[in-house]
C-alpha cells in the first residue's frame, strides 16, 4: 500500500502484526458447531487479553480508542494473519455501536465488557417469517406489564445468526399494534436462556446450525433491557442496519487475503483451467478496488461524513465480489471442487467459504433492496410503485 | 493517512467543469470529427490557461510539475465532457518521453498549449491520434523515439478520433526504460480516468432521461429493471475510480506496485465505462442508437478508448504477471 500513514499508524500496524503472528490460531472449526464455538470463545478471550478484541472502543471497555484508520489497519493485519471470522461479530459490529449511541451508562457497563471478552456471544433476532428485508412488517409483540416494570414478548424470530450457540439476543418487537408500520416498534435485549424462550437450530446450506428460530412464549423483559425508548426501535435498528451494510462488517483485509489465496491457487492449478485467468485477475482487481474504496470511505468519515446510502453501494460490491472470487477458486479445483471437509483440497476451505459467501447477497437487506436504495437515494430515480 | 483528493484538486476539477460546461463541447467534438479544428483548438487554449497542458511538465520547462493524481482529476473532466484532441498523448505521455531528448525544448510549448503532440506506440496504440492537427508527431518503437510523418488516415469508430498511420521521419533516440515505462503508465492512467469520466457522463445523462421519458403511463425511471441496471453502473464506477486514484498515488510515490495498479485501473475503468455505455444505450432505446443524439459521442468514445493504451487483455496479463512475480519472491 503506497499510502502515507503516520508514524503512529505504522507503529500500530507493527504491534498488531507482531501480536497476531505470535497468537493467531489460523482457521478454526466452524463457529456454528459445538466444538467450533468453544474454540472461537477461547480465541476471543485471547484477543481480549491482548486488548485486540475491540480496538476502536474506549479503554474502559477493553478497547484502544483506535481511530478509524487504525481500525482498518487492524482488520487488514487480522485477515492477513489468517485469523478466523469473529464469533462476536454480531455483538461488536451490530449491537455495540447502538449501545454506545442509545444505551444508558448502566447498560454500557453491564453489556460491553462481557461482549468485549467473548463471555457473552450475541445473536441478532430481527427477521421473522413474514418480515425478512422488510423489517417494518414485524409481528412479534411486546405487551406492557406495569406490575413487573417491563414487557412480555410473544412471537417468533427466524434466520437468527449465531443463535444456536449464543448467550443473548437483540431484536425488534411491536409494542404498539395501533401505530404505523415503522412506529410502535421497541428494541429489546434478552438472554436466550430466559423462561419462555425456545431456540430451534436450523442447519444452513453449509450443513451447520448457523441459524435458529427463536420462539417467545410470554417472555418477561425488564425496562432495564429496552434499548432506546419504547416505540423508538425502528430508528435504533436503522442505525445498526446502516452499520452492517456499510464498512464495519466487511473490512478490505478479508477480501485481499482471499484474493491472494486465489492467486496462490492459480499458481498451483492454473494450468488445469487456463480459461479462468481473467476471472482470477478480476477477483484480485476487485479486492484491490475494495481496499482503495475503503480508504476513501475512511477519509470521508473522518471528515465528518457518514456512510448513508453509500453503504448499499459497498454491500453490493463486496457481496458479488465474494461470490465470484470463490466460484473462481472452486473452478480451479476441477472435479475436486464438490468435495467438502478434510477430503477436499486445502481442507475444504474453498467450498466452506463459497457457501458462506452465498449468504452475502441475501442478508442485511437483499441486493435487490440495496439496488433500489442506490437508484432512489443516490441516483435520485423516482420511487414508483407505492410502498408504505 | 489521506486517500481522497485534496481541496486544491477538487477546486481544479471544479474550474475545469465550469469551463467545459459553459463551452459547447459536443459541438466542438462534432466539428472536430468533420475536420473543423477551430472550436476544438479554442478549447485547447482555454484549458491550457487553466494549466491542463502543463500538468506533468517539469517546472524548469515552464510546467507545473503536478502529480499523477492531478492528471487523473483533469482527465476525468476531459472524459466527462468528451473533449476532442490528442490530450493523452500531449499531456500525459509526451513529457516523460521528451525530457532528456533533443526535443526537450518542445516541453515549454507543450506546457503553454502552443504545441500539440501525437505519438504512435505500437503495439499498445499503433496509430497516431489527430496527426493532421498536431504540431508534432512521433513514433515510439520499443525504447526508440523518432519524429514521424503521417502517411495515411484511418477511420475510428469514434469519428472525433482521427487516426493516422505514421512512419519515422528522422533519426531515432534511445530513451531510458524508466522514461518509457512512466510515460506509458501515465497514458494508461489518463485513459482510465477519461473512461471513468465518460462513464459518469453516460450514467448522468441516462438518469436524466429515464426521469423524463414516459412509457405505459409512467416515467420509465420508476421501473425496477431500469433502476437495478443503473444502480449496477453506479457501483461499477464507484469502485473503478478508487483504482485510478490509487494507481495515481502509487505512481507519485514510485512504488513497485504502481504499474500493476495502473493496469488494474485500466481494466476496471474500461469494464465500468463499457457497462455504462451499454446501459445508457439500453435505457435510451432507439433514440440512443442515432448519431444525432449526443449520447453517441460517449458510447463511441468508450469503445475507442477500450483499445487505446493497452487492451483489458494486455492489462490483465500485466496484473497477473506482477502477482506471480511478487508471490514467487515471498515464497523464497
XYZ file of N, CA, C and O in Angstrom, chain A residues 1-6 9 69 260 263-264 266-267 277-278 280-282 284-286 288-290 292-293 295-296 298-300 302-303 312-314 316-318 320 367-372 374-376 378-385 387, chain B residues 1-5 203 207 210-211 218-219 221-224 226-232 234-235 238-240 242-243 246-247 249-250 253 255 257 260-261 263-265 267-268 271 312-317 319-320 323-328:
464
model
N 0.859 -1.196 0.000
C 0.000 0.000 0.000
C 0.885 1.231 0.000
O 1.742 1.402 0.845
N 0.684 2.051 -0.978
C 1.569 3.196 -1.123
C 0.917 4.461 -0.573
O 1.092 5.542 -1.090
N 0.116 4.318 0.477
C -0.499 5.496 1.082
C 0.404 5.973 2.213
O 1.207 5.220 2.745
N 0.249 7.220 2.543
C 1.111 7.778 3.580
C 0.459 7.608 4.944
O -0.457 8.344 5.281
N 0.946 6.666 5.709
C 0.460 6.511 7.069
C 1.398 7.254 8.012
O 2.587 7.398 7.731
N 0.827 7.689 9.128
C 1.663 8.385 10.100
C 2.546 7.376 10.820
O 2.312 6.162 10.777
N 0.512 5.392 13.130
C -0.271 4.341 12.465
C 0.615 3.157 12.077
O 0.233 1.999 12.220
N -8.882 4.838 10.860
C -7.749 4.367 10.047
C -7.064 3.192 10.732
O -6.769 2.171 10.102
N -5.495 -13.023 -2.518
C -4.108 -13.507 -2.562
C -4.069 -15.036 -2.558
O -3.249 -15.653 -3.236
N -4.808 -16.212 -6.006
C -3.624 -16.124 -6.880
C -2.693 -17.304 -6.608
O -2.144 -17.914 -7.532
N -2.538 -17.659 -5.329
C -1.731 -18.844 -4.996
C -2.322 -20.100 -5.629
O -1.605 -20.969 -6.130
N -4.123 -20.220 -8.286
C -3.868 -20.133 -9.735
C -2.458 -20.658 -10.050
O -2.246 -21.363 -11.021
N -1.500 -20.304 -9.208
C -0.145 -20.803 -9.440
C -0.116 -22.325 -9.365
O 0.544 -22.985 -10.144
N -8.199 -17.517 -16.211
C -7.221 -16.465 -15.939
C -7.882 -15.110 -15.646
O -7.589 -14.464 -14.645
N -8.773 -14.693 -16.543
C -9.376 -13.370 -16.377
C -10.175 -13.277 -15.082
O -10.195 -12.239 -14.420
N -9.598 -14.865 -12.321
C -8.649 -14.749 -11.204
C -8.180 -13.300 -11.078
O -8.198 -12.704 -10.002
N -7.772 -12.727 -12.208
C -7.275 -11.347 -12.185
C -8.380 -10.388 -11.739
O -8.146 -9.487 -10.930
N -9.583 -10.595 -12.264
C -10.672 -9.679 -11.916
C -11.026 -9.762 -10.433
O -11.386 -8.754 -9.817
N -8.901 -10.410 -8.069
C -7.853 -9.665 -7.367
C -8.057 -8.151 -7.544
O -7.944 -7.383 -6.589
N -8.377 -7.744 -8.769
C -8.618 -6.315 -9.025
C -9.783 -5.809 -8.167
O -9.738 -4.707 -7.616
N -10.812 -6.635 -8.040
C -11.957 -6.247 -7.220
C -11.567 -6.045 -5.764
O -11.996 -5.077 -5.119
N -8.618 -5.274 -4.656
C -7.787 -4.068 -4.603
C -8.678 -2.814 -4.667
O -8.450 -1.847 -3.936
N -9.684 -2.858 -5.541
C -10.612 -1.730 -5.640
C -11.311 -1.512 -4.302
O -11.478 -0.379 -3.845
N -11.707 -2.612 -3.662
C -12.403 -2.508 -2.388
C -11.493 -1.893 -1.317
O -11.927 -1.093 -0.496
N -8.941 0.224 -1.834
C -8.827 1.670 -2.084
C -10.131 2.391 -1.747
O -10.134 3.480 -1.185
N -11.242 1.781 -2.131
C -12.551 2.394 -1.858
C -12.721 2.605 -0.350
O -13.213 3.643 0.099
N -10.392 3.035 1.885
C -9.579 4.157 2.379
C -10.240 5.479 2.042
O -10.178 6.440 2.822
N -10.913 5.546 0.901
C -11.657 6.754 0.571
C -12.804 6.980 1.538
O -13.075 8.109 1.975
N -12.957 5.878 4.636
C -12.364 6.266 5.921
C -12.096 7.772 5.933
O -12.420 8.478 6.895
N -11.525 8.268 4.838
C -11.280 9.710 4.733
C -12.564 10.501 4.920
O -12.609 11.488 5.653
N -13.611 10.048 4.218
C -14.868 10.795 4.243
C -15.459 10.784 5.651
O -15.937 11.796 6.155
N -13.859 10.358 8.472
C -13.038 11.136 9.401
C -13.217 12.633 9.189
O -12.928 13.425 10.070
N -13.692 12.988 7.990
C -14.006 14.400 7.739
C -15.420 14.758 8.189
O -15.915 15.835 7.878
N -24.945 0.945 0.758
C -25.587 -0.004 -0.150
C -24.698 -0.295 -1.354
O -24.628 -1.432 -1.829
N -24.021 0.732 -1.864
C -23.054 0.531 -2.947
C -21.977 -0.444 -2.471
O -21.604 -1.395 -3.168
N -21.506 -0.184 -1.260
C -20.475 -1.011 -0.650
C -20.898 -2.471 -0.558
O -20.188 -3.385 -0.970
N -23.317 -4.086 -2.162
C -23.499 -4.714 -3.475
C -22.157 -5.183 -4.021
O -22.026 -6.287 -4.547
N -21.144 -4.342 -3.864
C -19.847 -4.675 -4.451
C -19.201 -5.864 -3.756
O -18.819 -6.838 -4.399
N -19.082 -5.787 -2.427
C -18.330 -6.863 -1.785
C -19.064 -8.194 -1.837
O -18.441 -9.245 -1.918
N -21.027 -9.397 -4.210
C -20.826 -10.018 -5.525
C -19.372 -10.443 -5.717
O -19.085 -11.501 -6.282
N -29.782 -7.831 -2.030
C -29.173 -6.930 -3.007
C -30.214 -6.231 -3.880
O -29.935 -5.157 -4.425
N -31.404 -6.817 -3.984
C -32.471 -6.121 -4.714
C -32.892 -4.861 -3.947
O -33.088 -3.797 -4.528
N -33.010 -5.011 -2.623
C -33.317 -3.843 -1.790
C -32.207 -2.799 -1.921
O -32.450 -1.600 -2.039
N -30.963 -3.294 -1.907
C -29.825 -2.354 -1.992
C -29.830 -1.595 -3.314
O -29.514 -0.410 -3.363
N -30.156 -2.301 -4.401
C -30.182 -1.619 -5.713
C -31.271 -0.557 -5.739
O -31.102 0.510 -6.338
N -32.402 -0.846 -5.109
C -33.443 0.183 -5.025
C -32.946 1.397 -4.258
O -33.207 2.540 -4.641
N -29.817 2.416 -3.896
C -28.840 3.148 -4.720
C -29.571 3.971 -5.783
O -29.267 5.146 -5.995
N -30.551 3.344 -6.440
C -31.249 4.030 -7.529
C -32.043 5.228 -7.007
O -32.043 6.298 -7.622
N -32.690 5.047 -5.871
C -33.583 6.115 -5.393
C -32.841 7.176 -4.586
O -33.073 8.364 -4.759
N -29.348 7.581 -4.193
C -28.097 8.131 -4.745
C -28.336 8.694 -6.145
O -27.944 9.816 -6.440
N -28.986 7.921 -7.002
C -29.218 8.409 -8.364
C -30.434 9.329 -8.443
O -30.582 10.068 -9.408
N -31.311 9.251 -7.449
C -32.456 10.153 -7.434
C -33.591 9.737 -8.363
O -34.382 10.578 -8.789
N -33.672 8.451 -8.659
C -34.779 7.980 -9.506
C -36.072 7.943 -8.694
O -36.043 7.800 -7.465
N -37.223 8.076 -9.383
C -38.492 8.131 -8.657
C -38.831 6.802 -7.994
O -38.439 5.741 -8.473
N -39.551 6.870 -6.879
C -39.871 5.649 -6.129
C -40.841 4.744 -6.858
O -40.797 3.540 -6.684
N -41.732 5.341 -7.663
C -42.619 4.492 -8.445
C -43.662 3.792 -7.619
O -44.304 4.422 -6.773
N -43.818 2.474 -7.831
C -44.929 1.758 -7.204
C -44.928 2.000 -5.708
O -43.891 2.019 -5.073
N -44.946 2.053 -1.901
C -44.607 1.204 -0.758
C -44.885 2.030 0.476
O -44.498 3.188 0.533
N -3.120 9.496 7.308
C -3.368 8.847 6.021
C -4.491 9.592 5.298
O -5.524 9.859 5.858
N -4.245 9.940 4.060
C -5.275 10.577 3.242
C -5.374 9.832 1.928
O -4.372 9.550 1.293
N -6.594 9.519 1.515
C -6.769 8.907 0.204
C -7.535 9.829 -0.727
O -7.290 9.870 -1.920
N -8.483 10.567 -0.181
C -9.327 11.432 -1.011
C -8.478 12.499 -1.698
O -7.382 12.823 -1.249
N -9.007 13.040 -2.794
C -8.296 14.120 -3.460
C -8.321 15.355 -2.554
O -9.195 15.502 -1.702
N -23.900 7.783 -17.325
C -24.832 7.491 -16.236
C -25.699 8.714 -15.940
O -26.925 8.609 -15.791
N -29.748 8.851 -16.235
C -30.632 9.140 -15.102
C -31.584 10.282 -15.456
O -32.791 10.224 -15.175
N -34.255 8.834 -18.026
C -35.302 7.942 -17.507
C -36.214 8.659 -16.516
O -37.304 8.160 -16.206
N -35.779 9.816 -16.032
C -36.634 10.609 -15.162
C -37.646 11.442 -15.937
O -38.547 12.041 -15.329
N -46.205 5.934 -17.303
C -45.380 6.390 -16.183
C -43.944 6.663 -16.638
O -43.513 6.203 -17.693
N -43.253 7.421 -15.818
C -41.844 7.706 -16.087
C -41.061 6.394 -16.014
O -41.234 5.616 -15.063
N -38.161 5.651 -15.312
C -37.261 5.507 -14.162
C -37.924 4.861 -12.954
O -37.249 4.510 -11.985
N -39.255 4.702 -13.015
C -39.945 4.012 -11.923
C -39.803 2.495 -12.030
O -40.042 1.784 -11.057
N -39.439 2.005 -13.204
C -39.362 0.548 -13.377
C -38.113 -0.006 -12.731
O -36.997 0.486 -12.945
N -38.333 -1.038 -11.948
C -37.233 -1.595 -11.169
C -36.120 -2.163 -12.059
O -34.943 -2.070 -11.708
N -34.924 -1.019 -14.763
C -34.021 0.074 -15.142
C -33.249 0.588 -13.930
O -32.064 0.906 -14.012
N -33.944 0.674 -12.793
C -33.259 1.124 -11.572
C -32.070 0.227 -11.248
O -30.993 0.702 -10.908
N -32.324 -1.077 -11.339
C -31.260 -2.010 -10.950
C -30.094 -1.945 -11.930
O -28.930 -2.011 -11.532
N -30.397 -1.780 -13.210
C -29.320 -1.686 -14.203
C -28.474 -0.435 -13.939
O -27.235 -0.484 -13.982
N -29.129 0.675 -13.651
C -28.387 1.917 -13.410
C -27.646 1.870 -12.068
O -26.547 2.432 -11.936
N -28.223 1.197 -11.077
C -27.521 1.036 -9.794
C -26.230 0.252 -9.997
O -25.196 0.571 -9.395
N -26.273 -0.757 -10.862
C -25.054 -1.530 -11.122
C -23.978 -0.664 -11.782
O -22.781 -0.859 -11.529
N -23.657 2.555 -11.211
C -23.159 3.377 -10.096
C -22.094 2.611 -9.307
O -21.031 3.148 -8.968
N -22.377 1.352 -9.017
C -21.440 0.535 -8.241
C -20.130 0.362 -9.016
O -19.035 0.556 -8.471
N -18.144 3.568 -9.023
C -17.666 3.923 -7.682
C -16.454 3.094 -7.264
O -15.701 3.512 -6.376
N -16.308 1.910 -7.848
C -15.153 1.086 -7.492
C -14.032 1.161 -8.531
O -12.925 0.716 -8.260
N -14.312 1.733 -9.695
C -13.233 1.941 -10.675
C -12.414 3.179 -10.296
O -11.181 3.179 -10.399
N -11.587 4.615 -7.361
C -10.508 4.456 -6.368
C -9.285 3.738 -6.931
O -8.161 4.018 -6.501
N -9.491 2.828 -7.895
C -8.319 2.188 -8.509
C -7.512 3.201 -9.309
O -6.278 3.176 -9.298
N -5.836 5.372 -6.702
C -4.814 4.588 -6.004
C -3.585 4.388 -6.886
O -2.445 4.492 -6.432
N -3.824 4.106 -8.171
C -2.709 3.941 -9.105
C -1.939 5.252 -9.241
O -0.707 5.269 -9.301
N -1.637 7.598 -6.996
C -0.824 7.784 -5.788
C 0.403 6.886 -5.823
O 1.483 7.273 -5.375
N 0.217 5.689 -6.352
C 1.348 4.772 -6.464
C 2.424 5.316 -7.404
O 3.619 5.240 -7.117
N 4.449 8.040 -5.676
C 5.487 7.635 -4.718
C 6.471 6.645 -5.337
O 7.471 6.315 -4.725
N 6.287 3.415 -6.110
C 6.366 2.043 -5.625
C 6.318 1.029 -6.765
O 5.848 1.328 -7.867
N 4.477 -1.451 -6.980
C 3.109 -1.893 -7.254
C 2.369 -0.969 -8.213
O 1.287 -1.300 -8.692
N 1.331 -2.277 -11.695
C 0.246 -3.248 -11.556
C -1.084 -2.538 -11.307
O -2.108 -2.891 -11.896
N -1.058 -1.525 -10.453
C -2.299 -0.825 -10.127
C -2.814 0.006 -11.304
O -4.023 0.175 -11.461
N -2.566 -0.930 -14.384
C -3.245 -1.924 -15.229
C -4.593 -2.322 -14.636
O -5.577 -2.485 -15.374
N -4.632 -2.481 -13.322
C -5.909 -2.803 -12.674
C -6.920 -1.687 -12.937
O -8.101 -1.946 -13.211
N -6.441 -0.450 -12.896
C -7.332 0.686 -13.122
C -7.863 0.682 -14.551
O -9.047 0.937 -14.792
N -8.312 -1.857 -16.529
C -9.296 -2.939 -16.672
C -10.636 -2.521 -16.056
O -11.697 -2.610 -16.693
N -10.588 -2.039 -14.827
C -11.831 -1.705 -14.123
C -12.537 -0.522 -14.776
O -13.765 -0.501 -14.886
N -14.141 -1.690 -18.056
C -15.339 -2.504 -17.806
C -16.494 -1.640 -17.295
O -17.644 -1.823 -17.717
N -7.826 -4.480 -22.281
C -8.024 -5.119 -20.979
C -7.276 -6.446 -20.914
O -6.780 -6.825 -19.852
N -7.158 -7.124 -22.045
C -6.420 -8.392 -22.040
C -4.935 -8.136 -21.721
O -4.336 -8.819 -20.880
N -4.367 -7.134 -22.360
C -2.975 -6.764 -22.088
C -2.793 -6.417 -20.610
O -1.854 -6.886 -19.948
N -3.702 -5.588 -20.099
C -3.513 -5.128 -18.723
C -3.809 -6.221 -17.698
O -3.160 -6.284 -16.651
N -4.763 -7.091 -18.003
C -4.961 -8.235 -17.089
C -3.699 -9.080 -17.037
O -3.303 -9.571 -15.978
N -3.079 -9.252 -18.187
C -1.832 -10.017 -18.234
C -0.751 -9.381 -17.370
O -0.029 -10.074 -16.649
N -1.224 -7.445 -14.747
C -1.563 -7.628 -13.327
C -1.141 -9.030 -12.873
O -0.473 -9.195 -11.846
N -1.506 -10.020 -13.666
C -1.208 -11.395 -13.256
C 0.305 -11.633 -13.213
O 0.807 -12.256 -12.264
N 1.588 -10.216 -10.050
C 1.210 -11.005 -8.873
C 2.024 -12.288 -8.793
O 2.442 -12.709 -7.709
N 2.267 -12.894 -9.934
C 3.050 -14.131 -9.947
C 4.479 -13.851 -9.476
O 5.040 -14.588 -8.691
N 5.037 -12.756 -9.965
C 6.407 -12.397 -9.579
C 6.510 -12.108 -8.093
O 7.388 -12.605 -7.414
N 5.562 -11.277 -7.592
C 5.692 -10.869 -6.195
C 5.441 -12.047 -5.266
O 6.088 -12.186 -4.252
N 4.500 -12.913 -5.652
C 4.247 -14.076 -4.799
C 5.446 -15.013 -4.819
O 5.807 -15.601 -3.810
N 6.082 -15.125 -6.001
C 7.256 -16.005 -6.091
C 8.364 -15.503 -5.173
O 9.065 -16.285 -4.546
